Amino acid sequence: MQAQATAFRRETSLPDQAAGRGPTPAISLPPPSSGLAGLLRATAAAHPARAAFTDLGDKPGWSGRPGMTWTYGAAAEIVARLARGIRSWRLAPGSRIGLWFAGSSEALVAHLAVEAAGHVACPMPAAWEEAQVLAAVEAAGIPAVLTQTRLGARRPAEILCRVALQHFALRFLAAFGPDVPDGVINLDALALERGTGPAEAPPPPAVS
């Protein structure tokens, strides 16, 4: 993520003359405290049609989702929508939110949305097993995790449902599709501002 963030910062400050496109109005950069989400908004305002993120060609095979190229304008709009949805969960400001993704444009958009919503993004390695995810969520006091439904043969969203049944403080699970499980917030719908109300993780099973 650090390398991706560095590349993103470099892109936002790249002069158009160096890219061979002739002079354009200078970007008025936001203060450093506004973070990457602020840089995204500033770049989108100046260069909405410029490509921001591009997925690798093998993405459909392991995620069940098409590869995408996001312009700054489109990315800024989706990040803003996701951030509004995340804020509707009414978590305490600055809450730690887990991000359990492999490398993809959705991972970058999710990171920016968490930041824009006023929370702290906590990336978790995609190769972690269920026990490792549970330990991390418990240790860091994470109340919400964003993920995807497929990672090759693995199903991260389903794994998180099992984690939530073991750690009741994990209240919100959200995933990009396809086939988002019951009890998990559909991030694709959230990005389109359909069904953006809060939906908590499934309750623990009743003890007989």
PDB file of C-alpha atoms in Angstrom:
ATOM      1  CA  MET A   1       0.000   0.000   0.000  1.00  0.00           C
ATOM      2  CA  GLN A   2       2.904   2.383   0.720  1.00  0.00           C
ATOM      3  CA  ALA A   3       4.262   1.928  -2.802  1.00  0.00           C
ATOM      4  CA  GLN A   4       0.797   2.477  -4.269  1.00  0.00           C
ATOM      5  CA  ALA A   5       0.340   5.595  -2.172  1.00  0.00           C
ATOM      6  CA  THR A   6       3.727   6.936  -3.301  1.00  0.00           C
ATOM      7  CA  ALA A   7       2.799   6.368  -6.925  1.00  0.00           C
ATOM      8  CA  PHE A   8      -0.535   8.088  -6.354  1.00  0.00           C
ATOM      9  CA  ARG A   9       1.142  11.128  -4.810  1.00  0.00           C
ATOM     10  CA  ARG A  10       3.586  11.256  -7.718  1.00  0.00           C
ATOM     11  CA  GLU A  11       0.717  11.159 -10.209  1.00  0.00           C
ATOM     12  CA  THR A  12      -1.083  14.039  -8.538  1.00  0.00           C
ATOM     13  CA  SER A  13       1.953  16.292  -8.866  1.00  0.00           C
ATOM     14  CA  LEU A  14       3.139  15.265 -12.365  1.00  0.00           C
ATOM     15  CA  PRO A  15       3.366  18.377 -14.577  1.00  0.00           C
ATOM     16  CA  ASP A  16       1.445  18.056 -17.827  1.00  0.00           C
ATOM     17  CA  GLN A  17       4.435  19.464 -19.711  1.00  0.00           C
ATOM     18  CA  ALA A  18       6.503  16.452 -18.600  1.00  0.00           C
ATOM     19  CA  ALA A  19       3.782  14.128 -19.830  1.00  0.00           C
ATOM     20  CA  GLY A  20       3.786  15.812 -23.235  1.00  0.00           C
ATOM     21  CA  ARG A  21       0.276  17.217 -22.979  1.00  0.00           C
ATOM     22  CA  GLY A  22       1.059  20.929 -22.873  1.00  0.00           C
ATOM     23  CA  PRO A  23       0.353  23.395 -20.032  1.00  0.00           C
ATOM     24  CA  THR A  24      -2.781  23.062 -17.915  1.00  0.00           C
ATOM     25  CA  PRO A  25      -3.926  24.891 -14.790  1.00  0.00           C
ATOM     26  CA  ALA A  26      -1.863  23.985 -11.734  1.00  0.00           C
ATOM     27  CA  ILE A  27      -3.471  21.737  -9.128  1.00  0.00           C
ATOM     28  CA  SER A  28      -4.206  23.494  -5.860  1.00  0.00           C
ATOM     29  CA  LEU A  29      -3.091  20.770  -3.466  1.00  0.00           C
ATOM     30  CA  PRO A  30      -4.946  20.396  -0.186  1.00  0.00           C
ATOM     31  CA  PRO A  31      -3.068  20.558   3.104  1.00  0.00           C
ATOM     32  CA  PRO A  32      -1.190  17.370   4.125  1.00  0.00           C
ATOM     33  CA  SER A  33      -3.737  16.698   6.881  1.00  0.00           C
ATOM     34  CA  SER A  34      -6.387  15.936   4.258  1.00  0.00           C
ATOM     35  CA  GLY A  35      -4.450  12.822   3.221  1.00  0.00           C
ATOM     36  CA  LEU A  36      -4.787  10.776   0.061  1.00  0.00           C
ATOM     37  CA  ALA A  37      -8.548  11.302  -0.123  1.00  0.00           C
ATOM     38  CA  GLY A  38      -7.955  15.049  -0.322  1.00  0.00           C
ATOM     39  CA  LEU A  39      -5.344  14.579  -3.039  1.00  0.00           C
ATOM     40  CA  LEU A  40      -7.820  12.442  -4.976  1.00  0.00           C
ATOM     41  CA  ARG A  41     -10.480  15.164  -4.803  1.00  0.00           C
ATOM     42  CA  ALA A  42      -8.036  17.860  -5.877  1.00  0.00           C
ATOM     43  CA  THR A  43      -6.726  15.843  -8.815  1.00  0.00           C
ATOM     44  CA  ALA A  44     -10.267  14.860  -9.861  1.00  0.00           C
ATOM     45  CA  ALA A  45     -11.261  18.532  -9.922  1.00  0.00           C
ATOM     46  CA  ALA A  46      -8.319  19.403 -12.199  1.00  0.00           C
ATOM     47  CA  HIS A  47      -8.050  16.228 -14.323  1.00  0.00           C
ATOM     48  CA  PRO A  48     -11.280  14.192 -14.034  1.00  0.00           C
ATOM     49  CA  ALA A  49     -10.639  12.139 -17.191  1.00  0.00           C
ATOM     50  CA  ARG A  50      -7.071  11.122 -16.352  1.00  0.00           C
ATOM     51  CA  ALA A  51      -6.591   7.432 -15.485  1.00  0.00           C
ATOM     52  CA  ALA A  52      -6.013   6.846 -11.780  1.00  0.00           C
ATOM     53  CA  PHE A  53      -6.116   3.048 -11.203  1.00  0.00           C
ATOM     54  CA  THR A  54      -5.891   0.121 -13.618  1.00  0.00           C
ATOM     55  CA  ASP A  55      -6.337  -3.543 -12.687  1.00  0.00           C
ATOM     56  CA  LEU A  56      -3.994  -6.267 -13.896  1.00  0.00           C
ATOM     57  CA  GLY A  57      -5.252  -8.575 -16.611  1.00  0.00           C
ATOM     58  CA  ASP A  58      -5.578 -11.678 -14.406  1.00  0.00           C
ATOM     59  CA  LYS A  59      -8.125 -10.121 -12.056  1.00  0.00           C
ATOM     60  CA  PRO A  60     -11.287 -11.807 -13.484  1.00  0.00           C
ATOM     61  CA  GLY A  61      -9.824 -15.274 -12.880  1.00  0.00           C
ATOM     62  CA  TRP A  62      -9.242 -14.870  -9.140  1.00  0.00           C
ATOM     63  CA  SER A  63     -11.932 -12.344  -8.157  1.00  0.00           C
ATOM     64  CA  GLY A  64     -14.903 -13.028 -10.414  1.00  0.00           C
ATOM     65  CA  ARG A  65     -14.913  -9.313 -11.259  1.00  0.00           C
ATOM     66  CA  PRO A  66     -13.889  -7.568 -14.475  1.00  0.00           C
ATOM     67  CA  GLY A  67     -10.670  -5.632 -14.653  1.00  0.00           C
ATOM     68  CA  MET A  68     -11.315  -1.905 -14.526  1.00  0.00           C
ATOM     69  CA  THR A  69      -9.598   1.378 -15.271  1.00  0.00           C
ATOM     70  CA  TRP A  70     -10.791   4.197 -13.030  1.00  0.00           C
ATOM     71  CA  THR A  71     -10.478   7.852 -13.952  1.00  0.00           C
ATOM     72  CA  TYR A  72      -9.841  10.316 -11.159  1.00  0.00           C
ATOM     73  CA  GLY A  73     -13.349  11.711 -11.610  1.00  0.00           C
ATOM     74  CA  ALA A  74     -15.040   8.314 -11.331  1.00  0.00           C
ATOM     75  CA  ALA A  75     -12.835   7.228  -8.423  1.00  0.00           C
ATOM     76  CA  ALA A  76     -13.557  10.435  -6.487  1.00  0.00           C
ATOM     77  CA  GLU A  77     -17.313  10.001  -6.976  1.00  0.00           C
ATOM     78  CA  ILE A  78     -17.325   6.354  -5.847  1.00  0.00           C
ATOM     79  CA  VAL A  79     -15.052   7.098  -2.880  1.00  0.00           C
ATOM     80  CA  ALA A  80     -17.441   9.863  -1.783  1.00  0.00           C
ATOM     81  CA  ARG A  81     -20.441   7.528  -2.025  1.00  0.00           C
ATOM     82  CA  LEU A  82     -18.707   4.757  -0.111  1.00  0.00           C
ATOM     83  CA  ALA A  83     -17.570   7.225   2.542  1.00  0.00           C
ATOM     84  CA  ARG A  84     -21.154   8.419   3.040  1.00  0.00           C
ATOM     85  CA  GLY A  85     -22.267   4.825   3.477  1.00  0.00           C
ATOM     86  CA  ILE A  86     -19.493   4.092   5.980  1.00  0.00           C
ATOM     87  CA  ARG A  87     -20.353   7.220   7.983  1.00  0.00           C
ATOM     88  CA  SER A  88     -23.950   5.953   8.242  1.00  0.00           C
ATOM     89  CA  TRP A  89     -22.647   3.085  10.391  1.00  0.00           C
ATOM     90  CA  ARG A  90     -22.101   5.666  13.156  1.00  0.00           C
ATOM     91  CA  LEU A  91     -18.786   4.309  14.316  1.00  0.00           C
ATOM     92  CA  ALA A  92     -16.709   6.418  16.676  1.00  0.00           C
ATOM     93  CA  PRO A  93     -14.530   8.922  14.764  1.00  0.00           C
ATOM     94  CA  GLY A  94     -11.105   7.490  14.003  1.00  0.00           C
ATOM     95  CA  SER A  95     -12.230   3.874  14.350  1.00  0.00           C
ATOM     96  CA  ARG A  96      -9.930   1.213  12.948  1.00  0.00           C
ATOM     97  CA  ILE A  97     -11.494  -0.440   9.912  1.00  0.00           C
ATOM     98  CA  GLY A  98      -9.962  -3.609   8.498  1.00  0.00           C
ATOM     99  CA  LEU A  99      -9.269  -3.941   4.781  1.00  0.00           C
ATOM    100  CA  TRP A 100      -8.883  -7.561   3.704  1.00  0.00           C
ATOM    101  CA  PHE A 101      -8.121  -7.472  -0.001  1.00  0.00           C
ATOM    102  CA  ALA A 102      -5.733  -8.743  -2.598  1.00  0.00           C
ATOM    103  CA  GLY A 103      -4.215  -6.118  -4.880  1.00  0.00           C
ATOM    104  CA  SER A 104      -7.005  -4.517  -6.922  1.00  0.00           C
ATOM    105  CA  SER A 105      -8.598  -1.181  -7.685  1.00  0.00           C
ATOM    106  CA  GLU A 106     -11.330  -2.008  -5.148  1.00  0.00           C
ATOM    107  CA  ALA A 107      -8.678  -2.207  -2.429  1.00  0.00           C
ATOM    108  CA  LEU A 108      -7.471   1.298  -3.271  1.00  0.00           C
ATOM    109  CA  VAL A 109     -10.985   2.732  -3.452  1.00  0.00           C
ATOM    110  CA  ALA A 110     -11.881   1.102  -0.123  1.00  0.00           C
ATOM    111  CA  HIS A 111      -8.776   2.542   1.547  1.00  0.00           C
ATOM    112  CA  LEU A 112      -9.591   6.039   0.298  1.00  0.00           C
ATOM    113  CA  ALA A 113     -13.240   5.726   1.352  1.00  0.00           C
ATOM    114  CA  VAL A 114     -12.325   4.699   4.891  1.00  0.00           C
ATOM    115  CA  GLU A 115      -9.987   7.671   5.147  1.00  0.00           C
ATOM    116  CA  ALA A 116     -12.596  10.033   3.685  1.00  0.00           C
ATOM    117  CA  ALA A 117     -15.132   8.778   6.242  1.00  0.00           C
ATOM    118  CA  GLY A 118     -12.809   9.854   9.055  1.00  0.00           C
ATOM    119  CA  HIS A 119     -11.533   6.436  10.083  1.00  0.00           C
ATOM    120  CA  VAL A 120      -8.206   4.594  10.080  1.00  0.00           C
ATOM    121  CA  ALA A 121      -7.615   1.954   7.406  1.00  0.00           C
ATOM    122  CA  CYS A 122      -5.961  -1.235   8.694  1.00  0.00           C
ATOM    123  CA  PRO A 123      -4.827  -3.420   5.739  1.00  0.00           C
ATOM    124  CA  MET A 124      -4.683  -7.134   6.496  1.00  0.00           C
ATOM    125  CA  PRO A 125      -2.640  -9.611   4.410  1.00  0.00           C
ATOM    126  CA  ALA A 126      -4.765 -11.464   1.866  1.00  0.00           C
ATOM    127  CA  ALA A 127      -3.042 -14.768   2.743  1.00  0.00           C
ATOM    128  CA  TRP A 128      -4.157 -14.717   6.393  1.00  0.00           C
ATOM    129  CA  GLU A 129      -6.160 -17.663   7.667  1.00  0.00           C
ATOM    130  CA  GLU A 130      -9.326 -17.342   9.741  1.00  0.00           C
ATOM    131  CA  ALA A 131      -7.508 -17.616  13.073  1.00  0.00           C
ATOM    132  CA  GLN A 132      -5.107 -14.844  12.110  1.00  0.00           C
ATOM    133  CA  VAL A 133      -7.932 -12.545  11.080  1.00  0.00           C
ATOM    134  CA  LEU A 134      -9.768 -13.229  14.344  1.00  0.00           C
ATOM    135  CA  ALA A 135      -6.635 -12.507  16.387  1.00  0.00           C
ATOM    136  CA  ALA A 136      -6.004  -9.244  14.543  1.00  0.00           C
ATOM    137  CA  VAL A 137      -9.596  -8.043  14.871  1.00  0.00           C
ATOM    138  CA  GLU A 138      -9.593  -8.790  18.597  1.00  0.00           C
ATOM    139  CA  ALA A 139      -6.168  -7.253  19.253  1.00  0.00           C
ATOM    140  CA  ALA A 140      -6.819  -4.045  17.307  1.00  0.00           C
ATOM    141  CA  GLY A 141     -10.428  -3.593  18.413  1.00  0.00           C
ATOM    142  CA  ILE A 142     -11.700  -3.492  14.830  1.00  0.00           C
ATOM    143  CA  PRO A 143     -15.498  -2.968  14.591  1.00  0.00           C
ATOM    144  CA  ALA A 144     -15.775  -3.226  10.782  1.00  0.00           C
ATOM    145  CA  VAL A 145     -14.000  -4.948   7.896  1.00  0.00           C
ATOM    146  CA  LEU A 146     -14.231  -4.325   4.145  1.00  0.00           C
ATOM    147  CA  THR A 147     -13.339  -7.182   1.830  1.00  0.00           C
ATOM    148  CA  GLN A 148     -14.284  -9.067  -1.353  1.00  0.00           C
ATOM    149  CA  THR A 149     -16.309 -12.222  -1.870  1.00  0.00           C
ATOM    150  CA  ARG A 150     -13.773 -14.226  -3.871  1.00  0.00           C
ATOM    151  CA  LEU A 151     -10.031 -14.694  -3.768  1.00  0.00           C
ATOM    152  CA  GLY A 152      -9.379 -17.683  -5.978  1.00  0.00           C
ATOM    153  CA  ALA A 153     -10.858 -20.683  -4.176  1.00  0.00           C
ATOM    154  CA  ARG A 154     -11.179 -18.740  -0.920  1.00  0.00           C
ATOM    155  CA  ARG A 155     -14.262 -16.780   0.195  1.00  0.00           C
ATOM    156  CA  PRO A 156     -13.083 -13.908   2.424  1.00  0.00           C
ATOM    157  CA  ALA A 157     -16.567 -12.541   3.129  1.00  0.00           C
ATOM    158  CA  GLU A 158     -17.771 -15.935   4.340  1.00  0.00           C
ATOM    159  CA  ILE A 159     -14.687 -16.304   6.523  1.00  0.00           C
ATOM    160  CA  LEU A 160     -15.429 -12.922   8.100  1.00  0.00           C
ATOM    161  CA  CYS A 161     -18.973 -14.032   8.904  1.00  0.00           C
ATOM    162  CA  ARG A 162     -17.483 -16.856  10.954  1.00  0.00           C
ATOM    163  CA  VAL A 163     -15.053 -14.436  12.609  1.00  0.00           C
ATOM    164  CA  ALA A 164     -17.946 -12.139  13.552  1.00  0.00           C
ATOM    165  CA  LEU A 165     -19.704 -15.039  15.265  1.00  0.00           C
ATOM    166  CA  GLN A 166     -16.627 -15.487  17.456  1.00  0.00           C
ATOM    167  CA  HIS A 167     -15.964 -11.797  18.144  1.00  0.00           C
ATOM    168  CA  PHE A 168     -19.190  -9.917  18.779  1.00  0.00           C
ATOM    169  CA  ALA A 169     -17.520  -6.471  18.674  1.00  0.00           C
ATOM    170  CA  LEU A 170     -17.027  -6.943  14.920  1.00  0.00           C
ATOM    171  CA  ARG A 171     -20.333  -5.318  13.978  1.00  0.00           C
ATOM    172  CA  PHE A 172     -20.067  -4.406  10.304  1.00  0.00           C
ATOM    173  CA  LEU A 173     -18.925  -6.558   7.396  1.00  0.00           C
ATOM    174  CA  ALA A 174     -18.943  -5.249   3.824  1.00  0.00           C
ATOM    175  CA  ALA A 175     -17.762  -6.778   0.560  1.00  0.00           C
ATOM    176  CA  PHE A 176     -17.531  -6.203  -3.157  1.00  0.00           C
ATOM    177  CA  GLY A 177     -19.316  -8.992  -5.068  1.00  0.00           C
ATOM    178  CA  PRO A 178     -20.189 -11.184  -6.774  1.00  0.00           C
ATOM    179  CA  ASP A 179     -22.518 -13.218  -4.540  1.00  0.00           C
ATOM    180  CA  VAL A 180     -22.297 -11.171  -1.353  1.00  0.00           C
ATOM    181  CA  PRO A 181     -23.420 -13.383   1.592  1.00  0.00           C
ATOM    182  CA  ASP A 182     -26.466 -12.582   3.723  1.00  0.00           C
ATOM    183  CA  GLY A 183     -25.591 -10.293   6.603  1.00  0.00           C
ATOM    184  CA  VAL A 184     -22.751  -8.637   4.667  1.00  0.00           C
ATOM    185  CA  ILE A 185     -23.148  -5.104   3.279  1.00  0.00           C
ATOM    186  CA  ASN A 186     -22.877  -5.033  -0.513  1.00  0.00           C
ATOM    187  CA  LEU A 187     -20.214  -2.460  -1.387  1.00  0.00           C
ATOM    188  CA  ASP A 188     -21.249  -2.417  -5.040  1.00  0.00           C
ATOM    189  CA  ALA A 189     -24.754  -1.335  -3.990  1.00  0.00           C
ATOM    190  CA  LEU A 190     -23.245   1.137  -1.540  1.00  0.00           C
ATOM    191  CA  ALA A 191     -21.154   2.643  -4.336  1.00  0.00           C
ATOM    192  CA  LEU A 192     -24.337   3.103  -6.367  1.00  0.00           C
ATOM    193  CA  GLU A 193     -26.115   4.447  -3.262  1.00  0.00           C
ATOM    194  CA  ARG A 194     -28.650   1.633  -3.230  1.00  0.00           C
ATOM    195  CA  GLY A 195     -29.464   0.200   0.193  1.00  0.00           C
ATOM    196  CA  THR A 196     -26.908   2.372   2.028  1.00  0.00           C
ATOM    197  CA  GLY A 197     -28.434   1.992   5.483  1.00  0.00           C
ATOM    198  CA  PRO A 198     -26.375   0.297   8.183  1.00  0.00           C
ATOM    199  CA  ALA A 199     -26.580  -3.475   8.384  1.00  0.00           C
ATOM    200  CA  GLU A 200     -24.824  -5.208  11.222  1.00  0.00           C
ATOM    201  CA  ALA A 201     -23.051  -8.547  11.179  1.00  0.00           C
ATOM    202  CA  PRO A 202     -25.268 -11.576  11.886  1.00  0.00           C
ATOM    203  CA  PRO A 203     -25.988 -12.226  15.578  1.00  0.00           C
ATOM    204  CA  PRO A 204     -24.448 -15.229  17.313  1.00  0.00           C
ATOM    205  CA  PRO A 205     -26.437 -18.465  17.168  1.00  0.00           C
ATOM    206  CA  ALA A 206     -28.788 -19.168  20.034  1.00  0.00           C
ATOM    207  CA  VAL A 207     -27.465 -21.520  22.681  1.00  0.00           C
ATOM    208  CA  SER A 208     -29.857 -24.412  23.293  1.00  0.00           C
TER     209      SER A 208
END
